[in-house]
Amino acid sequence: MYARWPAPWLADASALVTQLNTIQPAQLSMNADGIPYSASFDDIYHSPDGGLGQAQSVFMAGNGLPERWQQCDVFTIVETGFGQGLNFLATWQAWRADPLRGKRLHFVSVELHPFTPADLATLHAGYPQVAELAAQLRAQWPLLTPGFHRLSFDDGTVTLTLLFGSADAMLPELDVRADAIYLDGFSPAKNPDLWSPFVFRQLWRLSHAHTTLATYSVAGDVRRGLTEAGFAVEKLKGFGTKWAMLRGRLARIPRSQPVYAGEHAAIVIGAGLAGCAAAERLAARGWQISVLEAADGLATGSSGNHAGLMHVYCSRDDNLLARLSRAGAAATLQSLARLPVEAAPFHAADGVLQLAKDAAQAGQMAALAAESNWPPELVRFLDADAASLHLGQPVAHGGWWFATGAWINPRNACQGWLNAHGDRISARYGAEVTVLQQTAAGIWQARDAQGMLLAQAPVVILANAAAARQLVQAADLPVWDGWRVATRIADSAALPVHSLAGRAYVTAAYQGERIIGASDFSGDLQAAEASNIAALRAVLPQVENTALQVLSSRACKRPTTPDRLPLVGALPQPWHSGYPACHQPWQIPRQAGLYASLGFGARGLTWAVLAGELLASQLNGEPCPIERKLIDAIDPARFLLRALRRGEPYQVAAFGMASDDME
């Protein structure tokens, strides 16, 4: 069932959707003493005695830092108000300076009204002590869109996850085991929503037996609320002119899911985008990875195309697909930026134009861009004249310009990921896994058709597209291959300057060649190739009478699912007649140590890195990079769960063949 708009709101439904899915930046102003001030909340951002001093004395010292993180390989901090980022910068600086620090620091912070990069630069100018770190923060500052934004620093050892939205909306979406909590924000009298019993209960849910909490506020409602939520608090001497602060620990321990504690070794089956990205994300955390690929080399499926396109998806209601595409595209671009710079770059985020197919669609795209108030750096509408100027040739209709849309050579991306961490990743080709067996000790063994042991490890990640269903453990997954044809052509002056998407697509030039596509494939490669060329000429009149030099065409499998979303996470136990009644994802019994990264369809470049980061975070007990509703939306058990909720037997055949027409 979908929630319905209350009747009085029907006329303003589109305006309300826009309001709900728009982040309003903070307005920079100063009070008479030169302290950053919020007119919205009529309060200052930090103590008059100094922002960095408050961070160090209240939040770090109140949580026993830096001493406590010296006992942990991974240490996670959750904060309720990012503001200008001084708490994060002070914590990061102390982490860097501590020779006894752990291996990884995670800092998770909620912010309803984030500053723009320009305003952050103004604010940070007053703190030369952290100038270098502040500059790195601003260089990665995300677009002001709702949801989770993950940033990586110091070769991945420091991770900042920003949650743009209200605390009461974002904290329930957070999946994390917090070691320390910075309860910050405008005063309870000025911003009561941030200090509500609901927020306190969410912070308690995210805690474990050794979690601590610190805040500058000693208000009676705060003390009572924290106590009722499950914390035990005590007063300490405050910072500067403030006479007291609070420190807290858990009085009651919440129930939580167990964290993987086995050997950090895994088998990844498949050496395409999904497998290589997952291998890299785990290897970055010190895991030892064995990649097994049935083909004679890496990236031989759709990942073997000369180039592919990546851009975000946009919707009026900012739906699951839109949020996943934003998070995925950002993760991919960040990952590629970490790879060594090659003499000939194999990717560029130089923009993608998605052309409307006709005047009616162009009007819809223009209206949606106007009413949704998306950041122009994310997407903006170009009319036919502006689109023609961007492409360097005339087009009949306008479309959406994705400024950070990218073209990528998938094979080089895969190779870069496999090479990123030295001998932590080993790849074996011509190694088709036909049997998976788990020993009594919980070790998975991967064997070929002759029974030869190919690899063994306590964790297996299936990243071999629809071929995964040939294994008994994954036979119930609703993922099928849809076939499309990509055509390789020589670059030409008649082709557009930028990459083009829509009814037809053409990539920017890479090594003097481009890819166009992608027509359905029903067995006739020449017919599909002709269809690709005809579609391109239909949207680009300048190409209509130009001879294109066709180099080759190849049919590619696109593994798809019934709802167009991937399958990422722990695999459920196969359905049987005695399956327990389940209503929530966490109630589904799982196959210990067996995970999937499958069903990316046409969005492998968008989702591969994000899927790998999610799996690595779950296995390492780290904060997840996306909201819980998004994790549930791509859970491999979601179709089984829907059947169980209806009280029906689960039959994968009931879904039928997935169609690429859904893309």
XYZ file of C-alpha atoms in Angstrom:
663
model
C 0.000 0.000 0.000
C 1.203 3.486 -0.834
C 0.567 6.360 1.554
C -2.048 8.760 0.209
C -1.946 12.526 0.406
C -4.498 13.937 2.871
C -7.311 15.478 0.824
C -6.587 19.153 1.700
C -3.028 18.782 0.401
C -3.874 17.311 -2.982
C -3.688 20.632 -4.782
C -0.246 21.333 -3.312
C 1.138 17.790 -3.521
C 3.936 18.637 -5.955
C 5.024 21.612 -3.856
C 5.085 19.460 -0.735
C 7.193 16.789 -2.446
C 9.641 19.500 -3.499
C 9.821 20.795 0.068
C 10.410 17.343 1.512
C 13.203 16.563 -0.949
C 15.093 19.840 -0.843
C 17.928 20.714 1.497
C 17.964 24.363 2.519
C 21.533 25.538 3.140
C 22.447 27.423 6.281
C 22.600 31.196 5.941
C 25.970 32.546 7.033
C 25.844 35.353 9.565
C 27.804 36.478 12.632
C 26.697 37.921 15.939
C 28.173 41.053 17.488
C 31.097 39.025 18.884
C 31.986 37.534 15.490
C 30.650 34.045 16.331
C 28.735 32.185 13.584
C 25.036 32.647 14.233
C 21.828 31.039 12.936
C 18.911 33.413 12.492
C 16.629 30.393 11.935
C 17.314 29.079 15.427
C 18.408 32.366 17.041
C 21.512 30.689 18.445
C 25.279 30.565 17.946
C 27.129 27.595 16.447
C 29.636 27.113 19.260
C 30.741 28.365 22.640
C 31.942 31.996 22.880
C 35.114 30.486 24.340
C 36.048 28.871 21.003
C 34.778 26.173 18.661
C 37.889 24.008 18.577
C 38.332 24.262 22.330
C 34.736 23.153 22.844
C 35.280 20.204 20.517
C 38.376 19.087 22.383
C 37.188 19.716 25.951
C 33.535 18.725 25.738
C 33.122 16.166 22.987
C 36.510 14.476 22.766
C 37.502 14.561 26.443
C 33.913 13.803 27.463
C 34.121 10.579 25.456
C 37.572 9.616 26.739
C 39.349 10.409 23.489
C 41.928 9.830 22.189
C 42.642 7.027 24.689
C 39.550 4.956 23.885
C 40.159 4.658 20.158
C 43.600 3.185 20.867
C 41.814 -0.004 21.895
C 39.825 -0.399 18.649
C 40.742 -1.266 15.076
C 37.642 0.631 13.954
C 36.235 3.505 16.009
C 32.900 5.136 15.179
C 31.581 8.503 16.315
C 28.004 9.683 15.780
C 27.235 13.408 15.970
C 23.861 15.154 15.936
C 24.873 18.489 14.393
C 27.719 18.967 11.909
C 27.509 22.756 11.634
C 30.786 24.143 10.311
C 32.538 20.824 11.000
C 34.807 21.888 13.866
C 34.133 18.761 15.927
C 35.070 16.589 12.960
C 38.181 18.622 12.139
C 39.392 18.585 15.750
C 38.782 14.839 16.004
C 40.502 14.138 12.695
C 43.486 16.251 13.727
C 43.811 14.370 17.034
C 43.472 11.026 15.220
C 46.281 11.950 12.844
C 48.518 13.038 15.687
C 48.043 9.851 17.733
C 50.652 7.163 16.937
C 48.571 4.625 18.898
C 45.347 5.219 16.951
C 43.358 2.340 15.488
C 43.171 1.423 11.815
C 40.018 3.275 10.777
C 38.001 6.212 12.081
C 34.341 6.670 11.105
C 32.625 9.973 11.840
C 28.865 10.087 11.157
C 27.074 13.406 11.460
C 23.534 14.683 10.861
C 22.890 18.173 9.511
C 19.544 19.666 8.516
C 20.984 22.906 7.093
C 24.518 22.359 5.772
C 26.660 25.286 4.696
C 27.705 25.839 1.111
C 31.415 25.309 0.293
C 31.897 29.072 -0.091
C 30.468 29.771 3.359
C 32.545 26.972 4.852
C 35.652 28.600 3.393
C 34.733 31.859 5.136
C 34.136 30.084 8.434
C 37.267 27.946 8.248
C 39.469 30.966 7.567
C 39.305 31.697 11.293
C 40.941 28.361 12.179
C 44.434 28.192 10.693
C 45.221 25.288 13.077
C 43.122 22.981 10.890
C 43.504 24.776 7.549
C 44.881 21.749 5.669
C 42.146 19.413 6.890
C 39.438 22.005 6.305
C 40.606 22.449 2.710
C 40.370 18.677 2.146
C 36.869 18.676 3.614
C 35.694 21.473 1.327
C 37.287 19.820 -1.712
C 35.020 16.803 -1.210
C 31.959 18.666 0.086
C 28.913 16.958 -1.450
C 25.996 18.477 -3.295
C 23.242 19.587 -0.937
C 20.818 16.756 -1.632
C 18.904 14.684 0.948
C 20.353 11.477 2.319
C 23.753 9.978 3.089
C 27.006 11.305 1.644
C 30.226 9.357 2.278
C 33.616 11.072 2.055
C 36.995 9.390 2.394
C 40.269 10.883 3.650
C 43.817 9.788 4.464
C 43.841 6.845 2.052
C 40.513 5.604 3.338
C 41.495 5.418 7.014
C 39.195 8.335 7.923
C 35.594 8.273 6.683
C 33.021 11.019 7.107
C 29.386 10.083 6.479
C 27.151 13.147 6.316
C 23.409 12.689 6.792
C 21.650 15.674 5.216
C 18.189 15.935 6.723
C 16.522 16.205 10.107
C 17.785 14.045 12.943
C 14.380 12.436 13.479
C 14.331 11.388 9.801
C 17.975 10.414 9.373
C 18.836 8.573 12.597
C 16.239 5.799 12.049
C 17.911 5.212 8.661
C 21.352 4.788 10.210
C 22.882 1.332 10.621
C 25.911 1.703 12.891
C 27.482 0.651 16.183
C 28.486 3.945 17.766
C 31.484 3.942 20.087
C 31.067 7.617 21.006
C 28.263 10.144 20.606
C 28.681 13.897 20.226
C 25.275 15.306 21.213
C 25.660 18.741 19.664
C 23.420 21.288 18.020
C 21.614 24.473 18.890
C 20.384 24.696 22.478
C 17.392 22.577 23.535
C 15.350 25.723 24.085
C 15.997 26.905 20.508
C 15.937 23.536 18.682
C 13.865 21.082 20.752
C 13.454 18.614 17.855
C 17.153 17.714 18.064
C 16.875 16.954 21.809
C 13.651 14.973 21.731
C 13.001 11.616 23.428
C 12.720 10.080 19.947
C 16.240 11.235 19.006
C 17.600 9.961 22.331
C 16.006 6.554 21.771
C 17.545 6.367 18.309
C 20.982 7.168 19.722
C 20.478 4.427 22.310
C 19.511 1.993 19.515
C 22.802 2.733 17.761
C 24.836 2.063 20.914
C 26.538 -0.969 22.428
C 27.772 -1.881 25.906
C 30.807 0.422 25.799
C 29.275 3.438 24.043
C 29.807 6.824 25.684
C 28.093 10.176 25.152
C 29.034 13.792 25.784
C 27.175 17.084 25.445
C 27.519 20.671 26.613
C 23.852 20.794 27.718
C 22.835 20.009 31.287
C 19.197 21.026 30.888
C 16.801 19.014 33.029
C 14.790 17.796 30.042
C 18.001 16.557 28.409
C 19.097 14.643 31.523
C 15.670 13.088 31.994
C 15.279 12.258 28.317
C 18.647 10.528 28.103
C 17.969 8.589 31.305
C 14.571 7.416 30.068
C 16.119 6.394 26.747
C 18.626 4.089 28.457
C 21.661 6.230 29.289
C 23.205 6.979 32.657
C 24.488 10.565 32.779
C 26.620 12.615 35.121
C 27.659 16.246 35.324
C 31.244 17.340 34.823
C 32.964 20.704 34.843
C 32.083 22.592 31.693
C 34.238 24.314 29.094
C 35.258 27.927 29.479
C 32.620 30.054 31.163
C 30.023 27.258 31.098
C 29.925 25.722 34.549
C 28.877 22.149 33.630
C 28.536 19.541 30.862
C 27.155 16.004 30.663
C 28.878 12.674 30.151
C 26.908 9.502 29.589
C 27.185 5.748 29.223
C 24.670 2.981 28.688
C 22.438 1.869 31.549
C 20.561 -0.622 29.348
C 22.116 -2.428 26.388
C 20.019 -2.602 23.202
C 19.606 -5.763 21.200
C 21.745 -5.727 18.078
C 22.620 -8.001 15.205
C 25.889 -9.927 15.619
C 28.921 -8.554 13.781
C 31.087 -10.807 11.637
C 34.166 -11.770 13.661
C 35.800 -14.420 11.492
C 38.920 -14.460 9.382
C 39.204 -11.525 6.986
C 39.331 -13.616 3.837
C 36.768 -13.938 1.053
C 36.126 -15.508 -2.333
C 34.630 -13.214 -4.959
C 33.058 -15.083 -7.877
C 33.135 -12.898 -10.978
C 35.712 -10.440 -12.309
C 33.450 -7.829 -13.839
C 32.572 -4.471 -12.337
C 30.665 -5.958 -9.401
C 33.341 -8.460 -8.430
C 36.363 -6.219 -8.876
C 34.779 -3.343 -6.962
C 33.765 -5.628 -4.080
C 37.259 -7.124 -3.956
C 38.842 -3.665 -3.796
C 36.548 -2.403 -1.031
C 37.308 -5.419 1.161
C 41.030 -5.384 0.377
C 41.125 -1.708 1.394
C 40.160 -2.923 4.869
C 42.938 -5.513 4.966
C 40.993 -8.520 3.701
C 42.621 -11.227 1.601
C 40.562 -11.815 -1.543
C 40.513 -14.639 -4.095
C 38.721 -13.630 -7.294
C 37.479 -16.519 -9.439
C 36.369 -15.844 -13.023
C 34.956 -18.428 -15.423
C 36.150 -16.546 -18.524
C 39.753 -16.294 -19.654
C 40.147 -12.707 -18.444
C 38.531 -9.945 -16.476
C 35.625 -7.802 -17.669
C 34.433 -10.035 -20.499
C 30.675 -9.439 -20.162
C 29.031 -6.026 -20.318
C 32.071 -4.794 -18.394
C 34.094 -5.499 -21.541
C 32.580 -2.656 -23.567
C 35.041 -0.024 -24.780
C 33.222 2.671 -22.790
C 30.071 3.156 -20.798
C 28.083 6.081 -19.424
C 27.135 6.932 -15.859
C 24.782 9.628 -14.617
C 22.274 9.971 -11.812
C 18.562 9.250 -12.119
C 16.043 11.937 -11.214
C 12.436 11.651 -10.093
C 9.800 14.028 -8.778
C 9.487 12.170 -5.478
C 13.221 11.457 -5.075
C 12.480 7.737 -5.055
C 14.692 4.796 -4.135
C 16.245 4.562 -7.585
C 17.109 8.267 -7.574
C 18.778 8.096 -4.156
C 20.663 4.936 -5.002
C 21.899 6.399 -8.262
C 23.192 9.545 -6.536
C 25.005 7.575 -3.870
C 26.354 5.113 -6.431
C 27.615 7.698 -8.908
C 29.384 9.609 -6.127
C 30.995 6.402 -4.829
C 32.228 5.450 -8.306
C 33.757 8.861 -9.010
C 35.483 8.895 -5.615
C 36.843 5.398 -6.180
C 38.193 6.196 -9.651
C 39.830 9.350 -8.296
C 41.777 7.216 -5.809
C 43.276 5.035 -8.536
C 46.744 5.963 -9.881
C 46.685 8.532 -12.660
C 47.520 6.856 -15.954
C 49.282 8.435 -18.934
C 46.006 8.097 -20.857
C 43.002 8.647 -18.523
C 40.291 6.033 -18.981
C 37.424 8.073 -17.521
C 36.211 11.633 -17.287
C 33.300 13.293 -15.504
C 32.846 15.848 -18.274
C 29.071 15.695 -18.498
C 26.264 13.700 -20.090
C 23.241 15.178 -21.878
C 20.040 13.135 -21.709
C 17.954 14.298 -24.665
C 14.166 14.277 -24.616
C 12.606 11.999 -27.227
C 9.997 14.568 -28.261
C 8.604 18.007 -27.425
C 6.169 16.635 -24.851
C 8.912 14.898 -22.902
C 11.104 17.987 -23.130
C 8.320 20.000 -21.528
C 7.971 17.461 -18.739
C 11.708 17.461 -18.111
C 11.798 21.265 -17.993
C 8.873 21.413 -15.563
C 10.331 18.745 -13.298
C 13.717 20.469 -13.151
C 12.050 23.777 -12.300
C 9.789 22.483 -9.541
C 12.274 20.086 -7.956
C 14.911 22.725 -7.225
C 17.752 20.268 -7.814
C 21.276 21.679 -7.447
C 22.391 22.801 -10.915
C 25.657 20.933 -10.361
C 23.582 17.747 -10.229
C 21.208 18.335 -13.133
C 19.664 21.240 -15.034
C 17.412 21.504 -18.041
C 18.791 22.834 -21.323
C 16.399 23.923 -24.042
C 17.054 22.906 -27.634
C 19.317 25.905 -28.327
C 21.418 25.405 -25.194
C 21.601 21.643 -25.790
C 22.758 22.235 -29.360
C 25.457 24.582 -28.087
C 26.636 21.982 -25.562
C 26.792 19.209 -28.145
C 28.318 21.324 -30.899
C 25.525 20.455 -33.337
C 21.781 21.059 -33.656
C 19.189 18.899 -31.909
C 15.431 19.144 -32.090
C 14.730 18.998 -28.351
C 16.378 19.868 -25.084
C 17.096 17.644 -22.117
C 18.806 17.219 -18.783
C 22.457 18.139 -18.470
C 24.298 16.080 -15.848
C 27.469 18.083 -15.229
C 29.190 15.236 -13.374
C 27.971 12.530 -15.740
C 30.904 10.397 -16.802
C 32.223 8.071 -19.468
C 34.354 5.200 -18.199
C 36.330 2.356 -19.720
C 35.106 -0.524 -17.512
C 38.008 -2.888 -18.177
C 40.612 -0.383 -16.947
C 38.471 0.393 -13.907
C 38.324 -3.330 -13.073
C 42.073 -3.718 -13.536
C 42.746 -0.667 -11.386
C 40.629 -2.060 -8.560
C 42.345 -5.441 -8.670
C 45.770 -3.768 -8.596
C 44.959 -1.215 -5.898
C 46.106 -3.195 -2.876
C 49.029 -5.301 -4.006
C 48.917 -8.975 -3.146
C 45.763 -8.714 -1.030
C 43.830 -9.602 -4.196
C 44.626 -12.610 -6.357
C 42.659 -13.347 -9.521
C 42.280 -16.699 -11.236
C 40.752 -16.921 -14.713
C 39.239 -19.914 -16.489
C 37.980 -20.985 -13.063
C 34.253 -21.687 -13.297
C 32.645 -22.398 -9.943
C 29.937 -25.013 -10.301
C 29.703 -26.183 -6.691
C 29.773 -24.315 -3.383
C 30.051 -26.349 -0.214
C 30.303 -25.239 3.396
C 32.305 -27.295 5.869
C 31.253 -27.996 9.428
C 33.665 -25.250 10.485
C 31.813 -22.699 8.333
C 34.389 -22.502 5.534
C 33.067 -22.176 2.003
C 34.766 -24.267 -0.659
C 34.461 -23.355 -4.335
C 34.914 -26.247 -6.773
C 34.809 -26.649 -10.545
C 32.890 -29.257 -12.571
C 35.644 -31.819 -11.989
C 35.462 -31.337 -8.236
C 38.792 -29.506 -8.049
C 39.074 -27.090 -5.120
C 39.537 -23.586 -6.547
C 39.532 -21.595 -3.313
C 38.182 -21.629 0.216
C 37.284 -18.882 2.676
C 34.664 -18.129 5.345
C 32.984 -15.516 3.110
C 31.810 -15.754 -0.503
C 30.464 -12.904 -2.626
C 28.530 -13.883 -5.750
C 29.233 -11.232 -8.391
C 28.811 -13.333 -11.535
C 25.494 -11.905 -12.743
C 22.717 -14.358 -13.666
C 25.221 -17.240 -13.719
C 24.975 -17.187 -9.920
C 21.619 -18.972 -10.213
C 23.427 -22.095 -11.422
C 24.593 -22.573 -7.842
C 22.161 -24.318 -5.521
C 22.507 -21.600 -2.889
C 21.382 -18.850 -5.304
C 18.851 -20.718 -7.463
C 15.930 -18.793 -5.927
C 17.249 -15.330 -6.803
C 15.060 -13.521 -9.373
C 17.790 -12.308 -11.728
C 17.858 -12.948 -15.464
C 19.931 -11.920 -18.459
C 18.542 -9.393 -20.901
C 20.595 -8.988 -24.065
C 21.590 -5.687 -25.672
C 24.053 -4.801 -28.431
C 26.763 -2.128 -28.159
C 28.381 -0.896 -31.379
C 31.930 0.415 -31.554
C 32.552 3.226 -34.057
C 35.486 5.447 -34.977
C 35.422 9.005 -33.674
C 34.258 11.621 -36.148
C 33.914 15.395 -36.298
C 30.220 14.850 -36.992
C 29.688 13.345 -33.535
C 28.804 15.488 -30.496
C 31.419 16.953 -28.184
C 29.866 15.407 -25.057
C 28.338 12.055 -24.227
C 24.690 11.692 -25.135
C 21.962 9.560 -23.564
C 18.269 9.076 -24.198
C 16.543 7.189 -27.002
C 20.067 6.486 -28.300
C 23.393 6.938 -26.566
C 26.910 7.731 -27.708
C 29.927 7.977 -25.443
C 32.630 10.611 -25.634
C 35.741 9.585 -27.560
C 38.225 7.272 -25.864
C 41.360 6.277 -27.788
C 39.707 7.532 -30.973
C 36.625 5.345 -30.609
C 33.099 5.603 -29.260
C 30.275 3.279 -28.253
C 26.691 3.685 -29.423
C 23.699 1.622 -28.397
C 21.982 -0.229 -27.078
C 19.441 -2.109 -29.163
C 17.722 -5.311 -28.120
C 19.415 -8.490 -29.279
C 17.303 -11.361 -30.517
C 20.055 -13.295 -32.303
C 20.692 -11.037 -35.322
C 23.788 -8.949 -34.568
C 23.709 -7.079 -37.881
C 20.094 -6.028 -37.376
C 20.851 -4.739 -33.884
C 23.893 -2.858 -35.201
C 21.767 -1.212 -37.897
C 19.202 -0.284 -35.253
C 21.896 1.413 -33.148
C 23.047 3.516 -36.099
C 19.501 4.430 -37.104
C 18.627 5.506 -33.549
C 21.701 7.737 -33.340
C 20.917 9.396 -36.677
C 17.338 9.989 -35.596
C 18.405 12.151 -32.640
C 21.393 13.823 -34.327
C 20.393 15.306 -37.704
C 24.022 16.210 -38.484
C 24.890 12.514 -38.415
C 21.945 11.506 -40.592
C 23.844 11.724 -43.866
C 27.298 11.010 -42.453
C 29.022 7.713 -43.067
C 29.966 6.206 -39.725
C 32.915 3.843 -39.554
C 31.657 0.802 -37.685
C 34.467 -1.168 -36.034
C 32.531 -3.949 -34.312
C 29.397 -4.838 -32.392
C 28.980 -7.141 -29.428
C 26.006 -8.615 -27.651
C 26.096 -8.058 -23.889
C 24.168 -9.611 -21.052
C 22.448 -7.227 -18.696
C 21.411 -9.078 -15.553
C 18.142 -7.552 -14.383
C 15.600 -8.016 -11.599
C 11.812 -7.518 -11.549
C 12.023 -4.100 -9.847
C 15.172 -2.843 -11.637
C 17.118 -2.679 -8.360
C 20.194 -4.807 -7.644
C 20.567 -7.701 -5.228
C 23.157 -6.723 -2.606
C 23.605 -8.294 0.800
C 23.449 -11.597 2.647
C 21.624 -14.401 0.822
C 18.536 -15.859 2.493
C 18.161 -19.495 3.300
C 16.332 -21.179 0.404
C 12.573 -21.216 0.814
C 10.911 -24.443 1.973
C 7.494 -25.395 3.236
C 8.488 -25.008 6.885
C 9.997 -21.529 6.477
C 9.387 -19.332 9.553
C 6.925 -16.453 9.353
C 8.890 -13.254 8.767
C 7.783 -9.639 8.473
C 11.075 -7.722 8.651
C 14.346 -8.207 6.732
C 16.334 -8.973 9.882
C 14.016 -11.894 10.657
C 14.915 -13.714 7.439
C 17.347 -16.589 8.129
C 20.513 -16.124 6.091
C 23.167 -18.409 4.651
C 26.144 -17.672 6.878
C 29.000 -16.032 5.021
C 27.266 -15.940 1.612
C 26.600 -12.578 -0.055
C 25.478 -11.242 -3.429
C 26.339 -8.268 -5.611
C 24.115 -8.927 -8.622
C 21.447 -7.615 -10.983
C 22.863 -4.205 -11.932
C 21.177 -4.088 -15.343
C 22.410 -1.047 -17.255
C 23.799 0.592 -14.098
C 26.882 -1.460 -13.344
C 29.127 1.612 -13.407
C 26.750 3.374 -11.033
C 26.244 0.651 -8.462
C 29.332 -1.577 -8.389
C 31.435 0.489 -5.976
C 28.499 1.364 -3.728
C 27.540 -2.314 -3.498
C 31.118 -3.241 -2.613
C 31.279 -0.512 0.020
C 27.997 -1.682 1.554
C 29.156 -5.302 1.773
C 32.537 -4.300 3.187
C 30.865 -2.067 5.775
C 28.480 -4.807 6.865
C 31.237 -7.402 7.138
C 33.541 -5.044 9.034
C 30.873 -3.767 11.422
C 31.223 -0.222 10.078
C 28.549 2.418 9.391
C 26.645 1.625 6.224
C 26.976 4.150 3.385
C 23.250 4.387 2.590
C 19.940 4.580 4.400
C 18.317 1.490 5.883
C 15.350 1.839 3.522
C 17.788 1.668 0.606
C 19.552 -1.345 2.114
C 16.183 -3.074 2.451
C 15.262 -2.098 -1.117
C 18.263 -3.991 -2.545
C 18.217 -6.871 -0.060
C 18.431 -10.210 -1.940
C 15.679 -11.491 0.371
C 13.126 -8.797 -0.467
C 11.071 -10.855 -2.901
C 10.987 -13.795 -0.501
C 9.963 -11.428 2.298
C 7.048 -10.086 0.244
C 5.747 -13.616 -0.287
C 6.083 -14.427 3.411
C 4.220 -11.276 4.386
C 1.361 -12.360 2.123
C 1.454 -15.859 3.555
C 2.212 -17.319 0.133
C 4.833 -19.834 -1.006
C 7.818 -18.273 -2.709
C 8.272 -19.237 -6.358
C 10.897 -17.453 -8.425
C 9.165 -18.629 -11.589
C 6.212 -16.407 -10.692
C 8.261 -13.330 -11.548
C 8.840 -14.427 -15.127
C 11.701 -13.110 -17.204
C 12.916 -9.632 -16.318
C 12.758 -7.219 -19.229
C 15.326 -4.688 -20.302
C 12.391 -2.521 -21.294
C 12.264 -1.641 -17.609
C 15.574 0.204 -17.907
